[in-house]
Coordinates of C-alpha atoms in Angstrom, one line a residue:
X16 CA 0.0 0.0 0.0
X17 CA 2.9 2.3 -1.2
X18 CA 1.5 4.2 -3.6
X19 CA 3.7 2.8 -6.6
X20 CA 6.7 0.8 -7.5
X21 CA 8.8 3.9 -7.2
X22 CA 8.4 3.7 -3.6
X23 CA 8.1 0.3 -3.2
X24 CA 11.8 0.1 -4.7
X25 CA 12.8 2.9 -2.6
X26 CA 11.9 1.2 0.5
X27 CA 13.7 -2.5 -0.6
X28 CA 16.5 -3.3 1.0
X29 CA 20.2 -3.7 -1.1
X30 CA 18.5 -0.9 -2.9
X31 CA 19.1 2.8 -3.8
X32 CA 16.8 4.9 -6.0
X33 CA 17.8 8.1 -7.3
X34 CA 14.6 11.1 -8.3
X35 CA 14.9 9.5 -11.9
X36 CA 14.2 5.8 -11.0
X37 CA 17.8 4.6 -11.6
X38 CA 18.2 1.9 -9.7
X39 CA 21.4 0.9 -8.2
X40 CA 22.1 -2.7 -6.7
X41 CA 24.6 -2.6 -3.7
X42 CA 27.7 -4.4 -4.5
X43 CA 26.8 -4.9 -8.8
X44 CA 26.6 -1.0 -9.7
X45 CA 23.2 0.1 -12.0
X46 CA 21.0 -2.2 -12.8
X47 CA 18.3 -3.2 -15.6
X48 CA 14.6 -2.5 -15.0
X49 CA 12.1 -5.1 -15.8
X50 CA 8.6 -5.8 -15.3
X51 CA 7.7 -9.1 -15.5
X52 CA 10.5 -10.1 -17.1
X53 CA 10.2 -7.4 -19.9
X54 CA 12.6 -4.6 -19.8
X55 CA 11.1 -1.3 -19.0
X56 CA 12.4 2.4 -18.5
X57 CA 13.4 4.1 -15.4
X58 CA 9.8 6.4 -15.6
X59 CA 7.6 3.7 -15.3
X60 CA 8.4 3.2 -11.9
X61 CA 5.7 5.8 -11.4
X62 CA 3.2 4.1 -13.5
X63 CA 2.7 0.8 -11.7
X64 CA 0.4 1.0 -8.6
X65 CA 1.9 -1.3 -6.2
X66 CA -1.3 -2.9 -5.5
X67 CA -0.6 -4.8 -8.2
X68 CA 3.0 -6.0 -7.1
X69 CA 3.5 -9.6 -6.2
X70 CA 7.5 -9.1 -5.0
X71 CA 10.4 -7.7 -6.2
X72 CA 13.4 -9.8 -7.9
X73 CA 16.7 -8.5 -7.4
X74 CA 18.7 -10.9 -9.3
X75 CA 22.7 -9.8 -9.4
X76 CA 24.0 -12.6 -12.0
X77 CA 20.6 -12.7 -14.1
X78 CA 19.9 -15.7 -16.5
X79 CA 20.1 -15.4 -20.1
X80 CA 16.5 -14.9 -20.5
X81 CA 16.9 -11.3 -19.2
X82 CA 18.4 -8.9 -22.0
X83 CA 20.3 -7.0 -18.8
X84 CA 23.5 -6.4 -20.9
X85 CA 26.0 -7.6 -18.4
X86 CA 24.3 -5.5 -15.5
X87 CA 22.5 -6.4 -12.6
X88 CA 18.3 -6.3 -12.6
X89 CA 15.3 -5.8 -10.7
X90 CA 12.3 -7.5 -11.8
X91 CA 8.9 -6.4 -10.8
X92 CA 7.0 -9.4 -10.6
X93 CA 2.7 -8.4 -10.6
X94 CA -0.2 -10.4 -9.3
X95 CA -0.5 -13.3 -12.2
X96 CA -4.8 -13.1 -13.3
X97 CA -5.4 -16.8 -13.3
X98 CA -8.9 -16.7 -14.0
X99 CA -11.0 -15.7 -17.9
X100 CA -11.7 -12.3 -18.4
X101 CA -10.6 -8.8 -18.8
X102 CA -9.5 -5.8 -16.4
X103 CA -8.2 -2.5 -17.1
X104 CA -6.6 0.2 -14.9
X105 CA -6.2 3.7 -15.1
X106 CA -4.0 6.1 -13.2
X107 CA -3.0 9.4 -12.2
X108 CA 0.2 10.6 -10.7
X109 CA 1.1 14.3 -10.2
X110 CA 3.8 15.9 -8.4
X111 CA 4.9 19.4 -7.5
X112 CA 7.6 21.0 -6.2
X113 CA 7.7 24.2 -7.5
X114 CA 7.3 22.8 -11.0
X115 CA 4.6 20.3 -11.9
X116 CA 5.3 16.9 -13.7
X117 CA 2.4 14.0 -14.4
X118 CA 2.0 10.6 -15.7
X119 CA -0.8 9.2 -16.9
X120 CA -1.0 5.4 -17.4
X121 CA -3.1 2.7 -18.4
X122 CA -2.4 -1.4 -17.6
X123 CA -4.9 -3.9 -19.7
X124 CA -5.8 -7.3 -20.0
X125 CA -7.5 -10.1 -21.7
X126 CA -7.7 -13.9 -21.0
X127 CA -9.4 -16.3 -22.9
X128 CA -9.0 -20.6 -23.0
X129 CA -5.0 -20.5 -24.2
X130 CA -5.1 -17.0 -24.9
X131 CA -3.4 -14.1 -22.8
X132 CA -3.3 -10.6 -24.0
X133 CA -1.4 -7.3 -21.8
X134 CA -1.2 -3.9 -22.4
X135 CA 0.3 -1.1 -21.1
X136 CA 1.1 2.9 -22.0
X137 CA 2.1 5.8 -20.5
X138 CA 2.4 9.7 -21.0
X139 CA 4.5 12.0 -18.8
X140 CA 4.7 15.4 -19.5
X141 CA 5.7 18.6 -17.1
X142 CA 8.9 20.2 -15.5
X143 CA 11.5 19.2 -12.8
X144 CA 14.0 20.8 -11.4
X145 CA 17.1 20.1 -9.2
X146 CA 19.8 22.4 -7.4
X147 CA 22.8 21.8 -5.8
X148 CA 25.3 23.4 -4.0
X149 CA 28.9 22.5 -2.8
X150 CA 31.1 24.6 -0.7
X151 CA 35.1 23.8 -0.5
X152 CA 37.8 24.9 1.9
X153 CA 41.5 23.3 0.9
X154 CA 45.0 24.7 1.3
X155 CA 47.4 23.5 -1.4
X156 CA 51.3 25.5 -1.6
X157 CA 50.7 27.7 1.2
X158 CA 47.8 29.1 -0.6
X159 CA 44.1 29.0 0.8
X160 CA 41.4 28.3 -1.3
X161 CA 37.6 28.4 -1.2
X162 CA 35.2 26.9 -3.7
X163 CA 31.6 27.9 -3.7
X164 CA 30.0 25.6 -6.5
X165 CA 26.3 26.2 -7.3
X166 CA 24.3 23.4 -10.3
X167 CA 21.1 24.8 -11.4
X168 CA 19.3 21.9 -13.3
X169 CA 15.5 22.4 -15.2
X170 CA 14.5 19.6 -17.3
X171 CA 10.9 20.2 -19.4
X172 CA 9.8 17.0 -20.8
X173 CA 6.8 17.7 -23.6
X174 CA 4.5 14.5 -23.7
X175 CA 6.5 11.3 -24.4
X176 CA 5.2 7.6 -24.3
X177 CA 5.9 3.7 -23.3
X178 CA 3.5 1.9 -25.1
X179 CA 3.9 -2.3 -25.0
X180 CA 2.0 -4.9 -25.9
X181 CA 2.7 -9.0 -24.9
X182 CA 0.9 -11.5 -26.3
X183 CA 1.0 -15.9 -24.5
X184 CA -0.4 -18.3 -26.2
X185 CA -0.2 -21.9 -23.8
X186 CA -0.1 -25.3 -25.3
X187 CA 0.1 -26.7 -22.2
X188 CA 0.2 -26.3 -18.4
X189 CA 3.8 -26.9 -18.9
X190 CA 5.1 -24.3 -21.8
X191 CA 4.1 -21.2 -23.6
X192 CA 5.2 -18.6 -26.1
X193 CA 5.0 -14.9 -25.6
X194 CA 5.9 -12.3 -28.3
X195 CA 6.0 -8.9 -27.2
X196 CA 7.0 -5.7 -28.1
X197 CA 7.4 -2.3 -26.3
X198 CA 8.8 1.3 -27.1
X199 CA 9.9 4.6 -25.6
X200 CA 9.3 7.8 -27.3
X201 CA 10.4 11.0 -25.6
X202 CA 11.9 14.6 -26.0
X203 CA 13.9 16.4 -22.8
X204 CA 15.4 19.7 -22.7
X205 CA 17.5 20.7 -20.2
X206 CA 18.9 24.1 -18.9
X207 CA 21.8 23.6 -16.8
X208 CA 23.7 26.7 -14.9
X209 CA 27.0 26.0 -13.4
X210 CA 28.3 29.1 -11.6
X211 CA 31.9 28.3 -9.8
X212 CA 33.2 31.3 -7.7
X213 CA 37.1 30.5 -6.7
X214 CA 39.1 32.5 -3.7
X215 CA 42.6 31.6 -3.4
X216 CA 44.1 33.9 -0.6
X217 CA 41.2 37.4 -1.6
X218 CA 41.7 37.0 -4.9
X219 CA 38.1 36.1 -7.1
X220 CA 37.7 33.8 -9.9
X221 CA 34.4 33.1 -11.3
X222 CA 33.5 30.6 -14.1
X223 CA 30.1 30.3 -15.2
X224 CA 28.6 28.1 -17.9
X225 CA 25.2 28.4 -19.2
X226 CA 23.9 24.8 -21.1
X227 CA 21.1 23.9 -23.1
X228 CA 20.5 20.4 -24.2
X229 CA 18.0 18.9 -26.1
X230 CA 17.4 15.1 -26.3
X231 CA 15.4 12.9 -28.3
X232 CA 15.0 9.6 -27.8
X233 CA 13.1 6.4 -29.5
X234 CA 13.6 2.8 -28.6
X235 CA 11.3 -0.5 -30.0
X236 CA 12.4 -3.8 -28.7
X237 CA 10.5 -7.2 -29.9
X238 CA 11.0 -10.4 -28.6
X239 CA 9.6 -14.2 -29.6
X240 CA 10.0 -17.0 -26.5
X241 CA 9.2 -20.5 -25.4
X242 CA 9.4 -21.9 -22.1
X243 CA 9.1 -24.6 -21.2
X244 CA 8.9 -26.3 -17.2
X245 CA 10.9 -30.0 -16.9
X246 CA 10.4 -30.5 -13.4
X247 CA 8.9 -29.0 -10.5
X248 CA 11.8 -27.9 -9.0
X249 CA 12.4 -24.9 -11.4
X250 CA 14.2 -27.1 -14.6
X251 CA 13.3 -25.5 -17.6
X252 CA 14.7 -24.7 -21.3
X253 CA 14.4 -21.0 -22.1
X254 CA 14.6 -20.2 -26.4
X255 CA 14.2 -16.5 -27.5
X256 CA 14.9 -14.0 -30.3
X257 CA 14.9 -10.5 -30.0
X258 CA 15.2 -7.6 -32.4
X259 CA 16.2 -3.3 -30.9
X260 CA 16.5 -0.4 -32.8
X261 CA 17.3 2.4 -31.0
X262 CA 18.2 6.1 -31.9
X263 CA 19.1 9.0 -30.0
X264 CA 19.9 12.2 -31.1
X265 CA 21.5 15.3 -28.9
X266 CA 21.9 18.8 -29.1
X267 CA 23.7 20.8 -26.9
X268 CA 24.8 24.6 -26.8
X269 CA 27.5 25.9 -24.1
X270 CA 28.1 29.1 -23.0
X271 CA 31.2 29.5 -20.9
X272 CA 32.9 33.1 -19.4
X273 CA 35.5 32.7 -17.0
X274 CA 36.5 36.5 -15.2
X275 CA 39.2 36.9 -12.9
X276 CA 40.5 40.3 -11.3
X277 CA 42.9 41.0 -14.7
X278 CA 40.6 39.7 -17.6
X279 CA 37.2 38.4 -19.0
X280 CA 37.3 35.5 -21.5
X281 CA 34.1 33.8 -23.0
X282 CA 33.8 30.8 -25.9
X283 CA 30.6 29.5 -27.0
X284 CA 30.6 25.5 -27.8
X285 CA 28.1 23.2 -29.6
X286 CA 27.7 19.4 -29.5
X287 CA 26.0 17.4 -31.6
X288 CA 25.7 13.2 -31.2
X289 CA 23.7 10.7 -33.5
X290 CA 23.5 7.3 -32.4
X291 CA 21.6 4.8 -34.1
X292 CA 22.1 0.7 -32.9
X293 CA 19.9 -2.2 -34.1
X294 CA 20.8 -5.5 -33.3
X295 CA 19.4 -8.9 -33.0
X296 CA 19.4 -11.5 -30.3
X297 CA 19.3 -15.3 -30.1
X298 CA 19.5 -17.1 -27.0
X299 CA 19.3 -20.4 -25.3
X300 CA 19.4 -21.1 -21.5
X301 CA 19.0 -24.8 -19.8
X302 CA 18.2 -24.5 -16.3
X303 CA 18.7 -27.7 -14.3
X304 CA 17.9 -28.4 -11.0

């Protein structure tokens, strides 16, 4: 009774969550988010009602069957819907802090005889904002220094989606397939002031650089499985494909003046970055117990 996965991850133990929802697994580093076994971004988090959790998996060596690239993962396993029929579920979640940011989200499904059908979208949209200060006091050749850092932050996020769809078709009680497919489809800019003021022994220093990013994202992942259960003890053979294509594109614009008693000097900087993967997967995992 939590509210939503975000705080139900917050309040796990070997855990740490940061305001984005990236997860961090004591001991393995940052780890892959999953729902169900299907990877899922960091903003989602916000999306599930925890009402709907089962328990949390935090698996630090996962099988092959997760697509965790080497990482660690959390899987967020929900309340399975044994019985015919359909439900859907839709949700609300704002916050504000001085700046307002929502997500609006909506979980369906559909069972019929061998037939299972789930859905799932989302839509954030809004502002956040972070600041952060440091203050330093070193000494370093007989000279005393004093650092007074200051990190404005302001991300606006116009509306950006998850849609995903999984389809499981059962034979058997003993195997099934699943094909699903899910995407992410966003745009972030940020403005980001850094504003460095530098006394070493009365004399000032200040560099300040002025940043503005923008960020466009879009990522579509489709996988094919079978499973199938050998014993009751957990044996099973695992067989999947999987096809990503992901592309990211970033824009950024610096500003950068540094002014110390003697002289001012400014430069103005641009960076640009394309990247554009698609790969394919095969995989096969034979779990024995």
């Amino acid at each position: 009774a939590m509210g939503t996965a975000y705080e139900v991850l917050e309040n796990t133990p070997g855990l740490t969550l940061d305001m984005n929802g990236n997860v961090t697994v004591f001991g393995r580093g940052s780890a892959t988010l999953f729902l169900d076994g299907q990877r899922i971004p960091a903003e989602m988090l916000r999306s599930i009602p925890s009402i709907q959790i089962s328990h949390v998996e935090i698996l630090k060596n996962p099988p092959a069957s997760y697509d965790a690239q080497g990482r660690a993962a959390v899987n967020i396993v929900t309340k399975k819907k044994a019985m015919e029929g359909y439900n859907v579920d839709l949700f609300q979640a704002v916050t504000y802090t001085n700046m307002m940011y929502a997500y609006t989200g909506i979980n369906g499904y559909w069972r019929k005889n061998r037939w299972t059908l789930t859905g799932r979208s989302g839509m954030f949209f809004g502002n956040r904002w972070e600041n952060t200060l440091y203050l330093r006091s070193f000494d370093e050749d007989s000279v005393h220094y004093t650092m007074r850092n200051e990190i404005k932050e302001k991300r606006r996020m116009p509306p950006g989606g998850y849609p995903g769809l999984t389809f499981q078709y059962r034979p058997d009680s003993l195997s099934h397939f699943d094909l699903s497919t899910s995407f992410s489809m966003f745009r972030n800019y940020k403005d980001i002031t850094n504003t460095n003021l530098i006394t070493a022994d009365g004399n000032e220093t200040t560099i300040s650089t002025n940043r503005t990013d923008e960020n466009k994202n879009w990522d579509a992942m489709y996988r094919l499985g079978y499973t199938r259960k050998l014993d009751t003890l957990g044996s099973e053979i695992f067989v999947s494909g999987s096809f990503t294509d992901y592309h990211n594109t970033r824009l950024g614009n610096i500003s950068q003046n540094v002014a110390t008693p003697s002289q001012n000097q400014s430069a103005d900087l641009r960076n640009t970055s394309l990247n554009t993967i698609r790969f394919g997967v095969g995989q096969f995992n034979w779990t024995k117990f």
